[in-house]
Amino acid sequence: MNQKNTNVILGEQYRTLWGRDWLEEELCGLSFRLSVPSFFQINRAQTEKLYQIALEFAGLTGTETVLDLYCGIGTISLALARRAKRVIGAEIVPQAVEDALRPDTVLVSMMLVNNELGTLQPVAQAAQAIRDAGSPALLHCDAVQGFLKVPFTPARLGVDMLTLSGHKLRAPKGIGVQYIR
């Protein structure tokens, strides 16, 4: 239960009283693993109809790159992936990222600090979730907004790659840093 005055229904702590702490659901012929904080459409039949209409409306030819922002566990992303060249999902809930990991996931990318809200993102928690899931995916961190404001090292964050931009130090345009473990 969330006791804060927000539009968020769930709180920050979850306790499993019996059984597994996750569910497995099927949607559009795909299987998804769901944990408590992960979003999932509960009306499966209507969701499948909606996704089919979205696929038809998108008119994908197999050459497109599709962005699925706030993708949750990736239900729309994976439905679109059947008809697009590439799909990129963006999500900030670490547990949803972990739930969305599949054997063919190659990269997870996160901002260290959200550039609009200034919120610190749980990069180290996501790194641990990727390791706990046994995923081969690499973790990239866009640390531009946190550079010289938030103390961090790539090792403490647990990232495989990290990028910085020189414009935060008044460096010439185009100057940046790419760290690769």
Coordinates of N, CA and C in Angstrom, one line a residue:
M1 N 0.8 -1.2 0.0 CA 0.0 0.0 0.0 C 0.9 1.2 0.0
N2 N 0.5 2.2 -0.8 CA 1.2 3.5 -0.8 C 0.6 4.5 0.1
Q3 N 1.4 4.9 1.1 CA 0.8 5.9 2.1 C 1.2 7.3 1.7
K4 N 1.8 7.5 0.6 CA 2.2 8.9 0.2 C 1.1 9.5 -0.7
N5 N 1.1 10.8 -0.7 CA 0.1 11.5 -1.5 C 0.5 11.7 -3.0
T6 N 0.5 10.5 -3.7 CA 0.9 10.5 -5.1 C -0.2 9.8 -5.9
N7 N 0.0 9.7 -7.2 CA -0.8 8.9 -8.1 C -0.4 7.5 -8.2
V8 N 0.6 7.1 -7.5 CA 1.2 5.7 -7.5 C 0.3 4.8 -6.6
I9 N -0.1 3.7 -7.1 CA -1.0 2.8 -6.3 C -0.1 2.0 -5.3
L10 N 1.0 1.4 -5.8 CA 1.8 0.5 -5.0 C 2.8 1.3 -4.1
G11 N 3.2 0.7 -3.1 CA 4.2 1.3 -2.2 C 5.6 0.9 -2.7
E12 N 6.6 1.0 -1.8 CA 8.0 0.7 -2.2 C 8.4 -0.7 -1.7
Q13 N 7.7 -1.3 -0.8 CA 8.0 -2.6 -0.3 C 6.9 -3.6 -0.6
Y14 N 7.3 -4.8 -1.0 CA 6.4 -5.9 -1.3 C 6.8 -7.1 -0.5
R15 N 5.8 -7.9 -0.1 CA 6.1 -9.1 0.7 C 5.2 -10.2 0.1
T16 N 5.9 -11.3 -0.3 CA 5.2 -12.5 -0.8 C 4.8 -13.3 0.4
L17 N 3.5 -13.6 0.5 CA 3.0 -14.4 1.6 C 3.0 -15.9 1.3
W18 N 2.8 -16.2 0.1 CA 2.8 -17.6 -0.3 C 3.1 -17.7 -1.8
G19 N 3.9 -18.8 -2.2 CA 4.2 -19.0 -3.6 C 5.3 -18.2 -4.1
R20 N 5.3 -18.1 -5.4 CA 6.4 -17.3 -6.1 C 6.1 -15.9 -6.0
D21 N 7.1 -15.1 -6.2 CA 7.0 -13.6 -6.1 C 6.8 -13.0 -7.5
W22 N 6.4 -13.8 -8.5 CA 6.2 -13.4 -9.8 C 5.1 -14.3 -10.5
L23 N 4.5 -13.7 -11.6 CA 3.5 -14.5 -12.4 C 4.0 -14.6 -13.8
E24 N 3.6 -15.6 -14.5 CA 3.9 -15.7 -15.9 C 2.6 -15.6 -16.7
E25 N 2.5 -14.7 -17.6 CA 1.4 -14.5 -18.4 C 1.7 -14.6 -19.9
E26 N 0.7 -14.8 -20.7 CA 0.9 -14.9 -22.2 C 0.1 -13.8 -22.8
L27 N 0.7 -13.2 -23.8 CA 0.0 -12.1 -24.6 C 0.5 -12.1 -26.0
C28 N -0.3 -12.2 -27.0 CA 0.1 -12.2 -28.4 C 1.0 -13.3 -28.7
G29 N 0.9 -14.5 -28.1 CA 1.7 -15.6 -28.3 C 3.1 -15.5 -27.7
L30 N 3.3 -14.5 -26.8 CA 4.6 -14.3 -26.1 C 4.4 -14.5 -24.6
S31 N 5.4 -15.1 -24.0 CA 5.3 -15.3 -22.5 C 6.1 -14.1 -21.8
F32 N 5.5 -13.7 -20.7 CA 6.1 -12.6 -19.9 C 6.1 -13.0 -18.5
R33 N 7.2 -12.6 -17.8 CA 7.3 -12.8 -16.4 C 7.0 -11.4 -15.7
L34 N 6.1 -11.5 -14.8 CA 5.7 -10.2 -14.1 C 6.0 -10.2 -12.6
S35 N 6.5 -9.2 -12.1 CA 6.7 -9.0 -10.7 C 5.8 -7.9 -10.3
V36 N 5.7 -7.7 -9.0 CA 4.7 -6.7 -8.5 C 4.8 -5.3 -9.1
P37 N 5.9 -4.7 -9.2 CA 5.9 -3.3 -9.7 C 5.9 -3.2 -11.2
S38 N 5.8 -4.3 -11.9 CA 5.8 -4.3 -13.4 C 4.3 -4.1 -13.9
F39 N 4.2 -3.3 -14.9 CA 2.9 -3.0 -15.5 C 2.5 -4.0 -16.5
F40 N 1.3 -4.4 -16.5 CA 0.8 -5.4 -17.4 C -0.7 -5.1 -17.7
Q41 N -1.2 -5.1 -18.9 CA -2.6 -5.0 -19.2 C -3.3 -6.2 -18.7
I42 N -4.4 -6.0 -17.9 CA -5.0 -7.2 -17.3 C -6.1 -7.7 -18.2
N43 N -6.6 -7.0 -19.2 CA -7.6 -7.5 -20.1 C -6.9 -8.0 -21.4
R44 N -6.5 -9.2 -21.3 CA -5.7 -9.8 -22.4 C -6.4 -9.8 -23.7
A45 N -7.6 -10.2 -23.8 CA -8.3 -10.2 -25.1 C -8.4 -8.8 -25.8
Q46 N -8.7 -7.8 -25.0 CA -8.8 -6.5 -25.5 C -7.4 -5.9 -25.9
T47 N -6.4 -6.2 -25.1 CA -5.1 -5.8 -25.3 C -4.6 -6.4 -26.6
E48 N -4.8 -7.6 -26.9 CA -4.4 -8.2 -28.1 C -5.0 -7.6 -29.3
K49 N -6.3 -7.2 -29.2 CA -7.0 -6.5 -30.3 C -6.4 -5.1 -30.5
L50 N -6.1 -4.4 -29.4 CA -5.5 -3.1 -29.5 C -4.1 -3.1 -30.1
Y51 N -3.3 -4.1 -29.7 CA -2.0 -4.3 -30.3 C -2.1 -4.6 -31.8
Q52 N -3.0 -5.4 -32.2 CA -3.2 -5.7 -33.6 C -3.6 -4.5 -34.4
I53 N -4.4 -3.7 -33.9 CA -4.8 -2.4 -34.6 C -3.6 -1.5 -34.7
A54 N -2.8 -1.4 -33.6 CA -1.6 -0.6 -33.6 C -0.6 -1.1 -34.6
L55 N -0.4 -2.4 -34.7 CA 0.5 -3.0 -35.8 C 0.0 -2.6 -37.2
E56 N -1.3 -2.7 -37.4 CA -1.8 -2.4 -38.7 C -1.7 -0.9 -39.0
F57 N -2.0 -0.1 -38.0 CA -1.9 1.4 -38.2 C -0.5 1.8 -38.5
A58 N 0.5 1.1 -37.8 CA 1.9 1.5 -37.9 C 2.4 1.2 -39.3
G59 N 1.9 0.2 -40.0 CA 2.3 -0.2 -41.4 C 3.7 -0.5 -41.5
L60 N 4.3 -1.3 -40.5 CA 5.7 -1.6 -40.5 C 6.0 -2.5 -41.7
T61 N 7.2 -2.2 -42.3 CA 7.7 -3.0 -43.5 C 8.9 -3.8 -43.2
G62 N 9.4 -3.8 -42.0 CA 10.6 -4.5 -41.6 C 11.9 -3.8 -41.7
T63 N 11.8 -2.5 -42.0 CA 13.0 -1.6 -42.2 C 13.1 -0.6 -41.0
E64 N 12.1 -0.5 -40.2 CA 12.0 0.6 -39.2 C 12.7 0.2 -37.9
T65 N 13.1 1.3 -37.2 CA 13.5 1.2 -35.8 C 12.3 1.9 -35.0
V66 N 11.8 1.1 -34.1 CA 10.6 1.5 -33.3 C 11.1 1.8 -31.9
L67 N 10.7 3.0 -31.3 CA 11.0 3.3 -29.9 C 9.7 3.0 -29.1
D68 N 9.8 2.3 -28.0 CA 8.7 2.1 -27.1 C 9.1 2.7 -25.8
L69 N 8.6 3.9 -25.5 CA 9.0 4.6 -24.3 C 8.1 4.2 -23.1
Y70 N 8.7 4.1 -22.0 CA 8.0 3.6 -20.8 C 7.4 2.2 -21.1
C71 N 8.3 1.3 -21.6 CA 7.8 0.0 -22.2 C 7.4 -1.0 -21.1
G72 N 7.7 -0.8 -19.9 CA 7.3 -1.8 -18.9 C 8.1 -3.0 -19.2
I73 N 7.4 -4.2 -19.2 CA 8.1 -5.4 -19.5 C 8.3 -5.7 -21.0
G74 N 7.8 -4.8 -21.8 CA 8.1 -5.0 -23.2 C 7.0 -5.6 -24.0
T75 N 5.7 -5.6 -23.6 CA 4.7 -6.3 -24.3 C 4.5 -5.7 -25.7
I76 N 4.4 -4.4 -25.8 CA 4.3 -3.8 -27.1 C 5.5 -3.9 -27.9
S77 N 6.7 -3.7 -27.3 CA 8.0 -3.8 -28.0 C 8.1 -5.2 -28.7
L78 N 7.8 -6.2 -28.0 CA 8.0 -7.6 -28.6 C 7.0 -7.9 -29.6
A79 N 5.7 -7.3 -29.5 CA 4.7 -7.5 -30.5 C 5.2 -6.8 -31.8
L80 N 5.7 -5.6 -31.7 CA 6.2 -4.8 -32.8 C 7.4 -5.4 -33.4
A81 N 8.3 -6.1 -32.6 CA 9.5 -6.6 -33.1 C 9.4 -7.6 -34.2
R82 N 8.2 -8.2 -34.3 CA 7.9 -9.2 -35.3 C 7.9 -8.6 -36.7
R83 N 7.6 -7.3 -36.7 CA 7.5 -6.6 -38.0 C 8.5 -5.5 -38.3
A84 N 9.3 -5.1 -37.3 CA 10.2 -4.0 -37.4 C 11.6 -4.6 -37.5
K85 N 12.5 -3.8 -38.0 CA 13.9 -4.2 -38.1 C 14.5 -4.3 -36.7
R86 N 14.2 -3.2 -35.9 CA 14.7 -3.1 -34.5 C 13.7 -2.4 -33.7
V87 N 13.7 -2.8 -32.4 CA 12.8 -2.2 -31.4 C 13.7 -1.8 -30.2
I88 N 13.5 -0.6 -29.7 CA 14.3 -0.1 -28.6 C 13.2 0.2 -27.5
G89 N 13.3 -0.4 -26.4 CA 12.4 -0.1 -25.3 C 13.1 0.7 -24.2
A90 N 12.4 1.7 -23.7 CA 12.9 2.6 -22.6 C 12.0 2.4 -21.4
E91 N 12.7 2.2 -20.2 CA 11.9 2.0 -19.0 C 12.8 2.4 -17.8
I92 N 12.2 2.9 -16.7 CA 13.0 3.3 -15.6 C 12.7 2.5 -14.3
V93 N 11.8 1.6 -14.3 CA 11.5 0.8 -13.2 C 12.4 -0.4 -13.3
P94 N 13.4 -0.5 -12.3 CA 14.4 -1.6 -12.4 C 13.8 -3.0 -12.5
Q95 N 12.8 -3.3 -11.7 CA 12.2 -4.6 -11.7 C 11.5 -4.9 -13.1
A96 N 10.9 -3.9 -13.7 CA 10.3 -4.1 -15.0 C 11.4 -4.4 -16.1
V97 N 12.6 -3.7 -15.9 CA 13.7 -4.0 -16.8 C 14.2 -5.4 -16.6
E98 N 14.3 -5.9 -15.4 CA 14.7 -7.3 -15.1 C 13.7 -8.2 -15.7
D99 N 12.4 -7.9 -15.5 CA 11.3 -8.8 -16.0 C 11.3 -8.8 -17.6
A100 N 11.8 -7.8 -18.2 CA 11.8 -7.7 -19.7 C 13.0 -8.3 -20.3
L101 N 14.0 -8.7 -19.5 CA 15.2 -9.3 -20.1 C 14.9 -10.6 -20.7
R102 N 15.4 -10.8 -21.9 CA 15.2 -12.1 -22.6 C 16.6 -12.6 -23.0
P103 N 16.7 -13.8 -23.5 CA 18.0 -14.3 -23.9 C 18.7 -13.5 -25.0
D104 N 17.8 -12.8 -25.9 CA 18.4 -12.0 -27.0 C 18.5 -10.6 -26.7
T105 N 18.3 -10.2 -25.4 CA 18.6 -8.8 -25.0 C 20.1 -8.5 -25.0
V106 N 20.5 -7.5 -25.7 CA 22.0 -7.3 -25.8 C 22.4 -6.0 -25.1
L107 N 21.5 -5.1 -24.9 CA 21.9 -3.8 -24.2 C 20.8 -3.2 -23.4
V108 N 21.1 -2.8 -22.2 CA 20.2 -2.0 -21.4 C 20.9 -0.6 -21.2
S109 N 20.2 0.5 -21.4 CA 20.8 1.8 -21.3 C 20.0 2.6 -20.4
M110 N 20.6 3.3 -19.4 CA 19.9 4.1 -18.4 C 20.6 5.4 -18.2
M111 N 19.9 6.5 -17.9 CA 20.5 7.7 -17.5 C 20.8 7.6 -16.0
L112 N 21.9 8.2 -15.6 CA 22.2 8.3 -14.2 C 21.3 9.3 -13.5
V113 N 21.1 10.4 -14.1 CA 20.2 11.5 -13.6 C 19.2 11.9 -14.7
N114 N 17.9 11.9 -14.4 CA 17.0 12.3 -15.4 C 17.2 13.8 -15.7
N115 N 17.3 14.1 -17.0 CA 17.6 15.5 -17.3 C 16.4 16.5 -17.2
E116 N 15.2 15.9 -17.1 CA 14.1 16.8 -16.9 C 13.7 17.0 -15.5
L117 N 13.7 15.9 -14.7 CA 13.3 16.0 -13.3 C 14.4 16.1 -12.3
G118 N 15.6 15.7 -12.8 CA 16.8 15.7 -11.9 C 16.8 14.6 -10.9
T119 N 16.0 13.6 -11.1 CA 16.0 12.4 -10.2 C 17.1 11.5 -10.5
L120 N 17.7 10.9 -9.5 CA 18.7 10.0 -9.6 C 18.1 8.6 -9.9
Q121 N 18.6 8.0 -11.0 CA 18.0 6.7 -11.4 C 18.8 5.6 -10.8
P122 N 18.1 4.5 -10.5 CA 18.8 3.3 -9.8 C 19.6 2.5 -10.7
V123 N 20.7 3.0 -11.2 CA 21.6 2.3 -12.1 C 22.2 1.1 -11.5
A124 N 22.8 1.2 -10.3 CA 23.4 0.1 -9.6 C 22.4 -1.0 -9.4
Q125 N 21.2 -0.6 -9.0 CA 20.1 -1.6 -8.8 C 19.8 -2.4 -10.1
A126 N 19.7 -1.7 -11.2 CA 19.5 -2.3 -12.5 C 20.6 -3.2 -12.8
A127 N 21.9 -2.8 -12.6 CA 23.0 -3.6 -12.9 C 23.0 -4.9 -12.1
Q128 N 22.6 -4.8 -10.8 CA 22.5 -6.0 -10.0 C 21.3 -6.9 -10.5
A129 N 20.2 -6.3 -10.9 CA 19.1 -7.1 -11.5 C 19.5 -7.8 -12.7
I130 N 20.3 -7.2 -13.6 CA 20.7 -7.9 -14.8 C 21.6 -9.1 -14.5
R131 N 22.5 -8.9 -13.5 CA 23.4 -10.0 -13.1 C 22.6 -11.1 -12.4
D132 N 21.6 -10.7 -11.6 CA 20.8 -11.7 -10.9 C 20.0 -12.5 -11.9
A133 N 19.6 -11.9 -13.0 CA 18.8 -12.6 -14.0 C 19.6 -13.5 -14.9
G134 N 21.0 -13.4 -14.7 CA 21.9 -14.2 -15.5 C 21.9 -13.8 -17.0
S135 N 21.5 -12.5 -17.2 CA 21.4 -12.0 -18.6 C 22.8 -11.7 -19.2
P136 N 23.0 -12.0 -20.4 CA 24.3 -11.5 -21.1 C 24.3 -10.0 -21.5
A137 N 23.2 -9.4 -21.2 CA 23.0 -8.0 -21.7 C 24.1 -7.1 -21.0
L138 N 24.6 -6.1 -21.8 CA 25.5 -5.1 -21.3 C 24.7 -3.9 -20.8
L139 N 25.2 -3.2 -19.8 CA 24.5 -2.1 -19.2 C 25.3 -0.8 -19.6
H140 N 24.6 0.1 -20.2 CA 25.2 1.4 -20.6 C 24.6 2.5 -19.7
C141 N 25.4 3.4 -19.2 CA 24.9 4.5 -18.4 C 25.2 5.9 -19.0
D142 N 24.2 6.7 -19.3 CA 24.4 8.0 -19.8 C 24.5 8.9 -18.5
A143 N 25.8 9.2 -18.2 CA 26.0 10.0 -16.9 C 26.2 11.4 -17.1
V144 N 25.8 12.0 -18.2 CA 26.0 13.4 -18.6 C 25.5 14.3 -17.5
Q145 N 24.2 14.1 -17.1 CA 23.6 15.0 -16.2 C 24.2 14.9 -14.7
G146 N 24.8 13.8 -14.4 CA 25.3 13.6 -13.1 C 26.7 13.9 -12.9
F147 N 27.4 14.2 -14.0 CA 28.9 14.4 -14.0 C 29.2 15.6 -13.1
L148 N 30.1 15.5 -12.2 CA 30.5 16.4 -11.2 C 29.5 16.9 -10.3
K149 N 28.3 16.3 -10.3 CA 27.2 16.6 -9.3 C 26.9 15.5 -8.4
V150 N 27.0 14.2 -8.9 CA 26.8 13.0 -8.1 C 28.0 12.2 -8.1
P151 N 28.5 11.9 -6.9 CA 29.7 11.0 -6.9 C 29.4 9.6 -7.4
F152 N 30.2 9.2 -8.3 CA 30.0 7.8 -8.9 C 31.3 7.4 -9.6
T153 N 31.5 6.1 -9.7 CA 32.5 5.5 -10.5 C 31.8 4.4 -11.4
P154 N 32.3 4.1 -12.5 CA 31.6 3.0 -13.3 C 31.6 1.7 -12.5
A155 N 32.6 1.4 -11.8 CA 32.7 0.2 -11.0 C 31.6 0.1 -9.9
R156 N 31.4 1.2 -9.2 CA 30.3 1.3 -8.2 C 28.9 1.2 -8.8
L157 N 28.8 1.7 -10.0 CA 27.5 1.6 -10.7 C 27.3 0.2 -11.3
G158 N 28.4 -0.5 -11.5 CA 28.3 -1.8 -12.1 C 28.0 -1.8 -13.6
V159 N 28.4 -0.7 -14.3 CA 28.1 -0.6 -15.7 C 29.2 -1.2 -16.6
D160 N 28.8 -1.5 -17.8 CA 29.8 -2.0 -18.8 C 30.3 -0.9 -19.6
M161 N 29.4 0.2 -19.8 CA 29.7 1.3 -20.6 C 29.2 2.6 -20.0
L162 N 29.8 3.7 -20.1 CA 29.4 4.9 -19.5 C 29.8 6.1 -20.5
T163 N 28.9 7.0 -20.7 CA 29.2 8.2 -21.5 C 29.0 9.5 -20.7
L164 N 29.9 10.4 -21.1 CA 29.9 11.8 -20.5 C 30.0 12.7 -21.7
S165 N 29.6 14.0 -21.5 CA 29.7 15.0 -22.5 C 30.5 16.2 -22.0
G166 N 31.4 16.7 -22.8 CA 32.2 17.8 -22.4 C 31.5 19.1 -22.3
H167 N 30.3 19.2 -22.8 CA 29.6 20.5 -22.8 C 29.3 20.9 -21.3
K168 N 29.3 20.0 -20.4 CA 29.0 20.3 -19.0 C 30.2 21.0 -18.4
L169 N 31.4 21.0 -19.1 CA 32.6 21.6 -18.6 C 33.0 22.7 -19.5
R170 N 32.1 23.1 -20.4 CA 32.3 24.2 -21.4 C 33.4 23.7 -22.4
A171 N 33.5 22.5 -22.7 CA 34.5 21.9 -23.6 C 33.9 22.2 -25.0
P172 N 34.7 22.2 -26.1 CA 34.3 22.4 -27.4 C 33.2 21.4 -27.8
K173 N 32.3 21.8 -28.7 CA 31.2 21.0 -29.1 C 31.7 19.7 -29.7
G174 N 31.0 18.6 -29.3 CA 31.4 17.3 -29.8 C 32.4 16.5 -29.0
I175 N 32.9 17.1 -27.9 CA 33.9 16.4 -27.0 C 33.1 15.6 -26.0
G176 N 33.5 14.4 -25.8 CA 32.9 13.5 -24.9 C 33.8 12.4 -24.5
V177 N 33.3 11.5 -23.6 CA 34.0 10.4 -23.1 C 33.1 9.2 -23.2
Q178 N 33.7 8.1 -23.7 CA 33.0 6.8 -23.7 C 33.9 5.8 -22.9
Y179 N 33.4 5.4 -21.8 CA 34.1 4.4 -20.9 C 33.5 3.0 -21.3
I180 N 34.4 2.1 -21.6 CA 34.1 0.7 -21.9 C 34.9 -0.2 -20.9
R181 N 34.2 -1.0 -20.2 CA 34.9 -1.9 -19.2 C 35.7 -2.9 -19.9

